[in-house]
Amino acid sequence: MRPDTPAEHIAEAERLIRTATRYPEDQEPLLLQAAAHLELADARDRASTLYDQLLSASPANLHLIKALQAANLWEYGHEAEARALINGIRAAAPKDPAPWEVIAEALETHDELEASHDCFTEAATLLITEDAPLTPATTALLTGRHRVRRLLALPHDDWDMVADTRHIGPIPLDELHDPKRIWALGSDDPAELRAEIARLRAELGDRRAALSRPFPVALLHWPQRELSELLTSYPTLAAEYPSHEVHLTQVESSLRALAASGTTNLGIVTGSVPSYEAFAASEKTSPASPSLLAEYATTLAARGKATPWPPTPTSPCWCTSGKPYAECHGEANTSGSR
């Protein structure tokens, strides 16, 4: 279960920081996640310290970390420094959509709508070309641009039409991004209130997707040999894994259920018994404890060990059978909606 209270976010951040000291090769994703938890706990000065620590170490995601630092600094009174970082990112013109989205949304949050619109547009112009087809990340840029353009009362353009077309939610983007929606909250008409509740639920799905980016949802997969060794050493875990075939089916069905509920950024992490035992020792917990399995999966994902799910239909299935995904665990989805 994800943390909900400031204290829980602080505790999770501290656990991730401890893990980063044990796995220095995975320090960047771990500290990024820790900083996100600190921001959610409103410990923004501590988050800023982590961002500075990452920036001093030649990070792989330099511009994204600068963007996250800028958004965080602005939230607790360091506007000038935040603006300097944002201007530097725009001048560098990174080819990664993530920093563009972060700084454009930071500008939007602080009512810098025209600057936010310009930032979204710069990113789209740079990253969306005939040679670079739309991806979920670049589509998110167009969705954010669509929202800001509605707030600015600008007419639809070609990219707004693309955003509308790519949107798969039950409520159209024009309705979700209508700046007059706030009026509906004061209505005495039950039908209007029910409609607004439906819109808010749809919007919450989008926000949940955005929040899932720093907290990837990854399920634990045990190869057959590893699972056999695990159950031989810790037979109490047999209740969790009746058989290897059932285990594989449960992983796939759970991921499909999460996808159907609107959860994005799903993945699979592959366990090994030595790694699991080392993790249990670091947590001072018995490997026989079923509750440790989810923590192990979360830590592997935080260390960047997750493989995105679902694979493409022609890619090898995640279960390592060697078959294409569409002919293995993805078979039931070959005619599905994904």
XYZ file of C-alpha atoms in Angstrom:
338
model
C 0.000 0.000 0.000
C 1.283 3.455 -0.844
C 1.995 5.928 1.947
C -0.793 8.402 2.705
C 0.338 10.542 5.643
C 3.374 12.862 5.915
C 4.914 10.538 8.510
C 4.524 7.529 6.196
C 6.088 9.442 3.310
C 9.023 10.449 5.521
C 9.499 6.852 6.651
C 9.449 5.598 3.061
C 11.912 8.304 1.984
C 14.303 7.319 4.742
C 14.022 3.648 3.765
C 14.857 4.536 0.161
C 17.841 6.646 1.267
C 19.156 3.710 3.324
C 18.697 1.426 0.338
C 20.619 3.889 -1.850
C 23.622 3.592 0.458
C 23.564 -0.192 0.018
C 23.164 -0.004 -3.766
C 25.201 2.992 -4.943
C 24.895 1.840 -8.559
C 21.130 2.477 -8.274
C 21.402 5.664 -6.258
C 19.766 7.980 -8.798
C 16.329 6.305 -9.101
C 16.239 5.572 -5.375
C 17.012 9.155 -4.336
C 14.576 10.536 -6.906
C 11.834 8.455 -5.353
C 12.923 9.509 -1.872
C 12.773 13.174 -2.910
C 9.262 12.670 -4.303
C 8.130 11.232 -0.957
C 9.712 14.158 0.897
C 7.859 16.616 -1.322
C 4.573 14.819 -0.602
C 5.382 15.125 3.096
C 6.030 18.862 2.593
C 9.666 18.357 3.631
C 10.748 20.368 0.619
C 14.059 21.537 2.050
C 15.125 17.913 2.509
C 13.968 17.087 -1.022
C 16.023 20.000 -2.328
C 19.099 18.633 -0.558
C 18.635 15.284 -2.304
C 18.265 16.960 -5.698
C 21.476 18.923 -5.061
C 23.226 15.692 -4.072
C 22.144 14.079 -7.337
C 23.125 17.091 -9.444
C 26.617 17.063 -7.966
C 27.198 13.485 -9.145
C 26.878 13.766 -12.969
C 23.412 12.152 -13.091
C 22.021 10.284 -16.079
C 18.835 12.383 -16.020
C 20.368 15.802 -15.511
C 17.571 17.912 -17.007
C 14.792 15.976 -15.291
C 16.457 16.429 -11.897
C 16.900 20.149 -12.574
C 13.231 20.384 -13.527
C 12.103 18.593 -10.375
C 14.377 20.812 -8.306
C 12.926 23.923 -9.960
C 9.335 22.863 -9.284
C 10.202 21.997 -5.690
C 12.099 25.250 -5.017
C 9.264 27.393 -6.347
C 6.814 25.674 -3.977
C 8.700 26.850 -0.899
C 9.638 30.381 -1.812
C 12.712 30.175 -4.042
C 11.120 31.577 -7.179
C 14.185 33.298 -8.627
C 16.309 30.156 -8.400
C 13.478 28.087 -9.867
C 13.101 30.461 -12.820
C 16.827 30.317 -13.502
C 16.708 26.519 -13.638
C 13.654 26.568 -15.920
C 15.290 29.042 -18.296
C 18.406 26.897 -18.390
C 16.419 23.775 -19.265
C 14.570 25.568 -22.055
C 17.850 26.859 -23.462
C 19.344 23.347 -23.374
C 16.321 21.941 -25.290
C 16.548 18.359 -23.970
C 15.158 15.558 -26.110
C 13.448 13.932 -23.123
C 9.748 14.909 -22.696
C 9.787 14.520 -18.900
C 11.679 17.719 -17.919
C 9.571 19.758 -20.358
C 6.362 18.486 -18.773
C 7.606 19.179 -15.243
C 8.636 22.777 -15.910
C 5.551 23.552 -18.010
C 3.300 22.278 -15.225
C 5.297 24.258 -12.644
C 4.673 27.415 -14.645
C 0.989 26.523 -14.984
C 0.668 25.894 -11.242
C 1.943 29.411 -10.549
C -0.434 31.018 -13.076
C 2.297 31.649 -15.639
C -0.085 30.374 -18.307
C 1.464 32.018 -21.347
C 4.946 30.856 -20.357
C 3.562 27.372 -19.705
C 1.912 27.345 -23.126
C 5.146 28.447 -24.776
C 7.050 25.717 -22.927
C 4.614 22.980 -23.960
C 4.719 24.251 -27.543
C 8.535 24.385 -27.634
C 8.659 20.803 -26.423
C 6.092 19.586 -28.934
C 7.867 21.329 -31.805
C 11.178 19.792 -30.776
C 10.016 16.261 -30.027
C 7.048 15.532 -32.283
C 8.202 15.164 -35.873
C 7.518 12.939 -38.853
C 10.494 10.813 -37.846
C 9.396 10.589 -34.191
C 5.902 9.104 -33.789
C 3.831 9.966 -30.762
C 4.574 8.115 -27.548
C 2.667 8.226 -24.232
C 5.215 10.789 -22.981
C 4.850 13.145 -25.941
C 1.086 12.666 -25.918
C 1.143 13.879 -22.303
C 2.807 17.084 -23.546
C -0.055 17.656 -25.975
C -2.602 16.945 -23.246
C -0.979 19.516 -20.948
C -0.818 22.029 -23.790
C -4.512 21.416 -24.509
C -5.365 22.150 -20.863
C -3.409 25.413 -20.795
C -4.871 26.551 -24.113
C -8.379 26.049 -22.700
C -7.448 28.176 -19.696
C -6.175 30.868 -22.082
C -9.370 30.621 -24.173
C -7.368 29.865 -27.307
C -9.056 28.144 -30.273
C -8.276 24.555 -31.109
C -5.313 23.940 -33.385
C -3.983 20.780 -35.039
C -2.153 19.578 -31.944
C -5.282 20.060 -29.819
C -7.105 17.818 -32.271
C -4.375 15.201 -31.884
C -4.684 15.396 -28.091
C -8.452 14.937 -28.377
C -7.994 11.935 -30.642
C -5.392 10.268 -28.435
C -7.424 10.770 -25.252
C -9.015 7.449 -24.261
C -10.957 8.502 -21.148
C -14.762 8.390 -20.931
C -15.035 12.195 -20.799
C -13.701 14.367 -23.663
C -10.672 16.558 -22.987
C -12.628 19.703 -23.834
C -14.993 18.917 -20.988
C -12.255 17.905 -18.561
C -10.282 21.065 -19.322
C -13.243 23.456 -19.320
C -12.205 26.399 -17.074
C -15.873 27.040 -16.188
C -16.250 23.671 -14.508
C -15.705 25.172 -11.063
C -19.121 26.799 -11.366
C -20.778 23.399 -11.440
C -19.585 22.717 -7.893
C -21.895 25.446 -6.617
C -24.929 24.176 -8.487
C -28.124 23.068 -6.753
C -29.001 20.801 -9.681
C -28.350 17.128 -8.746
C -27.794 16.209 -12.403
C -25.077 18.854 -12.785
C -23.412 17.717 -9.572
C -23.462 14.064 -10.670
C -21.929 15.057 -13.995
C -19.184 16.997 -12.239
C -18.463 14.045 -9.944
C -18.036 11.868 -13.047
C -15.639 14.419 -14.548
C -13.638 14.617 -11.322
C -13.352 10.835 -11.204
C -12.041 10.785 -14.766
C -9.585 13.545 -13.955
C -8.473 11.653 -10.851
C -7.581 8.755 -13.121
C -5.273 11.073 -15.068
C -3.723 12.392 -11.850
C -3.256 8.843 -10.568
C -1.420 8.064 -13.780
C 0.812 11.097 -13.294
C 1.533 10.194 -9.684
C 2.377 6.652 -10.669
C 5.441 7.821 -12.564
C 7.642 8.293 -9.480
C 6.105 5.209 -7.848
C 6.092 2.445 -10.482
C 3.803 -0.489 -9.768
C 5.808 -3.648 -10.366
C 4.854 -7.245 -9.690
C 7.329 -9.876 -8.602
C 8.110 -12.717 -11.021
C 10.014 -15.812 -9.965
C 11.595 -17.984 -12.688
C 10.742 -21.656 -12.205
C 14.136 -22.667 -10.781
C 14.205 -19.704 -8.380
C 10.651 -20.366 -7.189
C 11.453 -24.018 -6.556
C 14.494 -23.028 -4.482
C 12.486 -20.375 -2.621
C 9.742 -22.828 -1.625
C 12.259 -25.506 -0.631
C 13.990 -23.046 1.694
C 10.824 -21.303 2.950
C 7.861 -23.696 2.652
C 5.503 -21.261 4.410
C 5.502 -19.227 1.184
C 3.758 -22.079 -0.650
C 0.430 -20.430 0.203
C 1.513 -17.471 -1.934
C 2.727 -19.655 -4.810
C 0.668 -22.858 -5.235
C 2.572 -23.662 -8.433
C 4.773 -21.917 -10.968
C 2.020 -21.983 -13.579
C -0.468 -20.412 -11.174
C 2.128 -17.808 -10.210
C 2.617 -16.740 -13.839
C -1.131 -16.574 -14.422
C -1.602 -14.469 -11.280
C 1.086 -11.998 -12.359
C -0.517 -11.468 -15.761
C -4.081 -11.233 -14.448
C -3.084 -8.804 -11.687
C -1.331 -6.536 -14.172
C -4.360 -6.579 -16.463
C -6.633 -5.679 -13.550
C -4.378 -2.774 -12.592
C -4.312 -1.545 -16.198
C -8.106 -1.762 -16.395
C -8.411 0.348 -13.235
C -6.383 3.148 -14.856
C -3.013 2.436 -13.252
C -0.120 3.132 -15.605
C 3.656 2.652 -15.497
C 3.259 -1.031 -14.742
C 6.205 -3.379 -14.702
C 7.618 -6.743 -13.700
C 10.668 -7.368 -11.524
C 12.404 -10.732 -11.494
C 13.426 -12.152 -8.151
C 16.291 -14.396 -7.155
C 16.709 -16.226 -3.871
C 20.159 -14.785 -2.972
C 18.937 -11.260 -3.694
C 15.758 -11.834 -1.676
C 17.679 -13.252 1.280
C 20.078 -10.301 1.220
C 17.116 -7.923 1.188
C 15.520 -9.735 4.134
C 18.772 -9.453 6.082
C 19.012 -5.733 5.345
C 15.442 -5.282 6.596
C 16.123 -7.502 9.646
C 13.148 -9.680 8.673
C 12.753 -13.398 7.998
C 12.609 -14.343 4.297
C 9.695 -16.615 5.249
C 7.486 -13.578 5.883
C 4.927 -13.178 3.058
C 4.667 -9.440 3.739
C 8.304 -9.020 2.711
C 7.591 -10.057 -0.889
C 5.822 -6.824 -1.796
C 8.558 -4.726 -0.176
C 11.178 -6.650 -2.127
C 9.324 -6.003 -5.393
C 8.965 -2.300 -4.586
C 12.669 -1.972 -3.800
C 13.695 -3.717 -7.016
C 11.415 -1.359 -8.953
C 12.825 1.665 -7.149
C 16.311 0.527 -8.133
C 15.252 0.662 -11.777
C 15.061 -3.126 -12.183
C 11.501 -3.227 -13.542
C 10.734 -4.313 -17.097
C 7.788 -2.347 -18.545
C 4.536 -4.256 -19.020
C 2.929 -5.151 -21.364
C 5.526 -6.128 -23.941
C 4.663 -5.519 -27.572
C 2.835 -8.493 -29.151
C 5.947 -9.649 -31.018
C 8.411 -9.172 -28.128
C 9.438 -12.178 -26.014
C 6.978 -12.838 -23.225
C 8.012 -11.596 -19.789
C 7.760 -15.147 -18.398
C 10.939 -16.147 -20.313
C 9.167 -18.909 -22.246
C 10.832 -17.660 -25.433
C 7.473 -17.281 -27.179
C 6.193 -13.918 -28.459
C 4.004 -12.222 -25.848
C 0.936 -12.427 -28.134
C 1.325 -16.212 -28.308
C 1.987 -16.681 -24.609
C 0.570 -14.714 -21.656
C -0.666 -11.938 -23.935
C -2.714 -14.323 -26.039
C -6.047 -13.291 -24.530
C -5.256 -9.653 -25.296
C -4.441 -9.976 -28.988
C -7.960 -8.866 -29.824
C -8.330 -6.665 -26.747
C -8.386 -2.928 -26.344
C -4.725 -2.373 -25.500
